[in-house]
Amino acid sequence: MTRNDSIKKLRDQLVRRRDALHRALEGDLSLLRELHQEKTGDVLDAAADTVQDELNSQLIEAESRELGAINDAIARFDADCFGNCEGCGKPIPITRLRAIPYATDCIDCRRKAETRTGGGSSVLWNRVFDNAEVDSV
Ligand SMILES: [Zn+2]
């Protein structure tokens, strides 16, 4: 299968997932369960297993978050930039997209972003504050 074919298939999966999540958030979990039976292996699917027992706010939150990520991914399809890393612009390996269809960066850039976080934002705020003080003098 070519990369293009794989990406088209991923789009189909994302659209179906989005519909299932929409309906789940409206209280209809049947479609989500149906998808779960076809494909397993992510966190939300594991969460969907427990849905019969308890429909808790945590699950709703996870679904809302995933729905947002899926909508973003579908928008990138429509803009023809799906599958390209937002960090370095290189194509994201198809194996990574299969695992996380709404990934926006390659593993290298993800690692770099993770090492940047952790106290980084407060440093940035200090810098902004310093500049503001200099300007006002
Ligand atoms: Zn990258």
Short mmCIF file of C-alpha atoms and ligand atoms in Angstrom, two decimals:
data_model
loop_
_atom_site.label_atom_id
_atom_site.label_comp_id
_atom_site.label_asym_id
_atom_site.label_seq_id
_atom_site.Cartn_x
_atom_site.Cartn_y
_atom_site.Cartn_z
CA MET A 1 0.00 0.00 0.00
CA THR A 2 1.34 3.44 -0.89
CA ARG A 3 1.59 6.22 1.65
CA ASN A 4 -1.29 8.02 -0.08
CA ASP A 5 -3.54 4.98 0.17
CA SER A 6 -2.65 4.57 3.82
CA ILE A 7 -3.41 8.22 4.49
CA LYS A 8 -6.77 7.99 2.73
CA LYS A 9 -7.60 5.00 4.86
CA LEU A 10 -6.62 6.90 7.97
CA ARG A 11 -8.97 9.70 6.97
CA ASP A 12 -11.86 7.23 6.70
CA GLN A 13 -10.98 5.88 10.12
CA LEU A 14 -10.83 9.37 11.60
CA VAL A 15 -14.20 10.36 10.13
CA ARG A 16 -15.83 7.22 11.48
CA ARG A 17 -14.17 7.75 14.84
CA ARG A 18 -15.38 11.35 14.91
CA ASP A 19 -18.96 10.27 14.20
CA ALA A 20 -18.75 7.62 16.91
CA LEU A 21 -17.39 10.12 19.42
CA HIS A 22 -20.07 12.65 18.49
CA ARG A 23 -22.74 10.12 19.18
CA ALA A 24 -21.06 8.90 22.35
CA LEU A 25 -21.02 12.44 23.68
CA GLU A 26 -24.72 12.65 22.91
CA GLY A 27 -25.23 9.52 24.97
CA ASP A 28 -25.28 6.92 22.19
CA LEU A 29 -22.34 4.60 22.71
CA SER A 30 -23.36 1.89 20.27
CA LEU A 31 -21.22 3.16 17.38
CA LEU A 32 -18.19 3.56 19.61
CA ARG A 33 -18.62 -0.02 20.78
CA GLU A 34 -18.98 -1.17 17.19
CA LEU A 35 -15.67 0.47 16.24
CA HIS A 36 -14.10 -0.98 19.32
CA GLN A 37 -14.95 -4.46 18.14
CA GLU A 38 -13.19 -3.85 14.82
CA LYS A 39 -10.06 -2.25 16.11
CA THR A 40 -8.46 -2.28 19.51
CA GLY A 41 -5.38 -0.85 21.08
CA ASP A 42 -5.74 2.74 22.23
CA VAL A 43 -6.52 4.29 25.55
CA LEU A 44 -10.01 5.40 24.67
CA ASP A 45 -10.96 1.93 23.49
CA ALA A 46 -9.88 0.62 26.84
CA ALA A 47 -11.98 3.31 28.46
CA ALA A 48 -14.94 2.41 26.26
CA ASP A 49 -14.84 -1.07 27.76
CA THR A 50 -15.84 0.28 31.12
CA VAL A 51 -18.64 2.41 29.68
CA GLN A 52 -21.26 -0.20 30.35
CA ASP A 53 -20.47 0.02 34.05
CA GLU A 54 -19.88 3.70 34.50
CA LEU A 55 -20.16 6.67 32.20
CA ASN A 56 -18.01 9.07 34.11
CA SER A 57 -16.93 12.62 33.42
CA GLN A 58 -13.37 11.53 32.85
CA LEU A 59 -14.40 9.52 29.83
CA ILE A 60 -16.46 12.39 28.46
CA GLU A 61 -13.43 14.63 28.91
CA ALA A 62 -11.16 12.18 27.08
CA GLU A 63 -13.69 11.92 24.26
CA SER A 64 -14.03 15.68 23.94
CA ARG A 65 -10.28 16.06 23.81
CA GLU A 66 -9.91 13.32 21.22
CA LEU A 67 -12.76 14.78 19.19
CA GLY A 68 -10.95 18.12 19.06
CA ALA A 69 -7.74 16.42 17.93
CA ILE A 70 -9.63 14.45 15.27
CA ASN A 71 -11.35 17.56 13.95
CA ASP A 72 -7.95 19.24 13.68
CA ALA A 73 -6.57 16.21 11.84
CA ILE A 74 -9.49 16.19 9.37
CA ALA A 75 -8.96 19.91 8.79
CA ARG A 76 -5.34 19.14 7.94
CA PHE A 77 -6.51 16.54 5.42
CA ASP A 78 -8.67 19.17 3.78
CA ALA A 79 -5.76 21.61 3.76
CA ASP A 80 -3.56 18.89 2.21
CA CYS A 81 -0.98 19.02 4.97
CA PHE A 82 -2.01 15.92 6.87
CA GLY A 83 0.89 13.69 7.81
CA ASN A 84 3.52 16.39 7.70
CA CYS A 85 5.34 17.28 10.89
CA GLU A 86 4.50 20.74 12.19
CA GLY A 87 7.98 20.97 13.68
CA CYS A 88 10.29 20.09 10.79
CA GLY A 89 7.83 19.76 7.87
CA LYS A 90 8.94 16.22 7.05
CA PRO A 91 6.40 13.46 6.50
CA ILE A 92 5.45 11.71 9.72
CA PRO A 93 6.19 7.96 9.42
CA ILE A 94 3.03 6.06 8.51
CA THR A 95 3.58 3.67 11.41
CA ARG A 96 3.31 6.61 13.82
CA LEU A 97 0.15 7.86 12.07
CA ARG A 98 -1.40 4.44 12.31
CA ALA A 99 -0.78 4.47 16.05
CA ILE A 100 -1.86 8.10 16.50
CA PRO A 101 -3.74 9.29 13.38
CA TYR A 102 -3.99 12.83 14.74
CA ALA A 103 -0.28 13.19 15.55
CA THR A 104 0.99 16.58 14.39
CA ASP A 105 4.70 16.00 14.80
CA CYS A 106 7.29 13.31 14.23
CA ILE A 107 8.86 11.46 17.12
CA ASP A 108 12.06 13.56 16.96
CA CYS A 109 10.15 16.84 17.23
CA ARG A 110 7.88 15.42 19.94
CA ARG A 111 10.94 14.49 22.00
CA LYS A 112 12.42 17.95 21.49
CA ALA A 113 9.15 19.59 22.51
CA GLU A 114 9.03 17.46 25.63
CA THR A 115 12.53 18.44 26.71
CA ARG A 116 11.65 22.10 26.14
CA THR A 117 8.68 21.97 28.50
CA GLY A 118 9.02 21.97 32.26
CA GLY A 119 9.62 25.50 33.58
CA GLY A 120 10.09 26.81 30.05
CA SER A 121 6.98 28.95 30.04
CA SER A 122 7.83 30.79 33.25
CA VAL A 123 11.24 31.73 31.81
CA LEU A 124 9.44 33.12 28.79
CA TRP A 125 7.11 35.18 30.98
CA ASN A 126 10.07 36.63 32.91
CA ARG A 127 11.63 37.66 29.66
CA VAL A 128 8.44 39.33 28.48
CA PHE A 129 8.21 41.17 31.78
CA ASP A 130 11.84 42.37 31.57
CA ASN A 131 11.31 43.71 28.07
CA ALA A 132 8.18 45.56 29.15
CA GLU A 133 10.10 47.24 31.95
CA VAL A 134 12.88 48.31 29.61
CA ASP A 135 10.35 49.75 27.17
CA SER A 136 8.59 51.84 29.80
CA VAL A 137 11.79 53.60 30.96
ZN ZN B 1 9.51 16.75 12.94
#
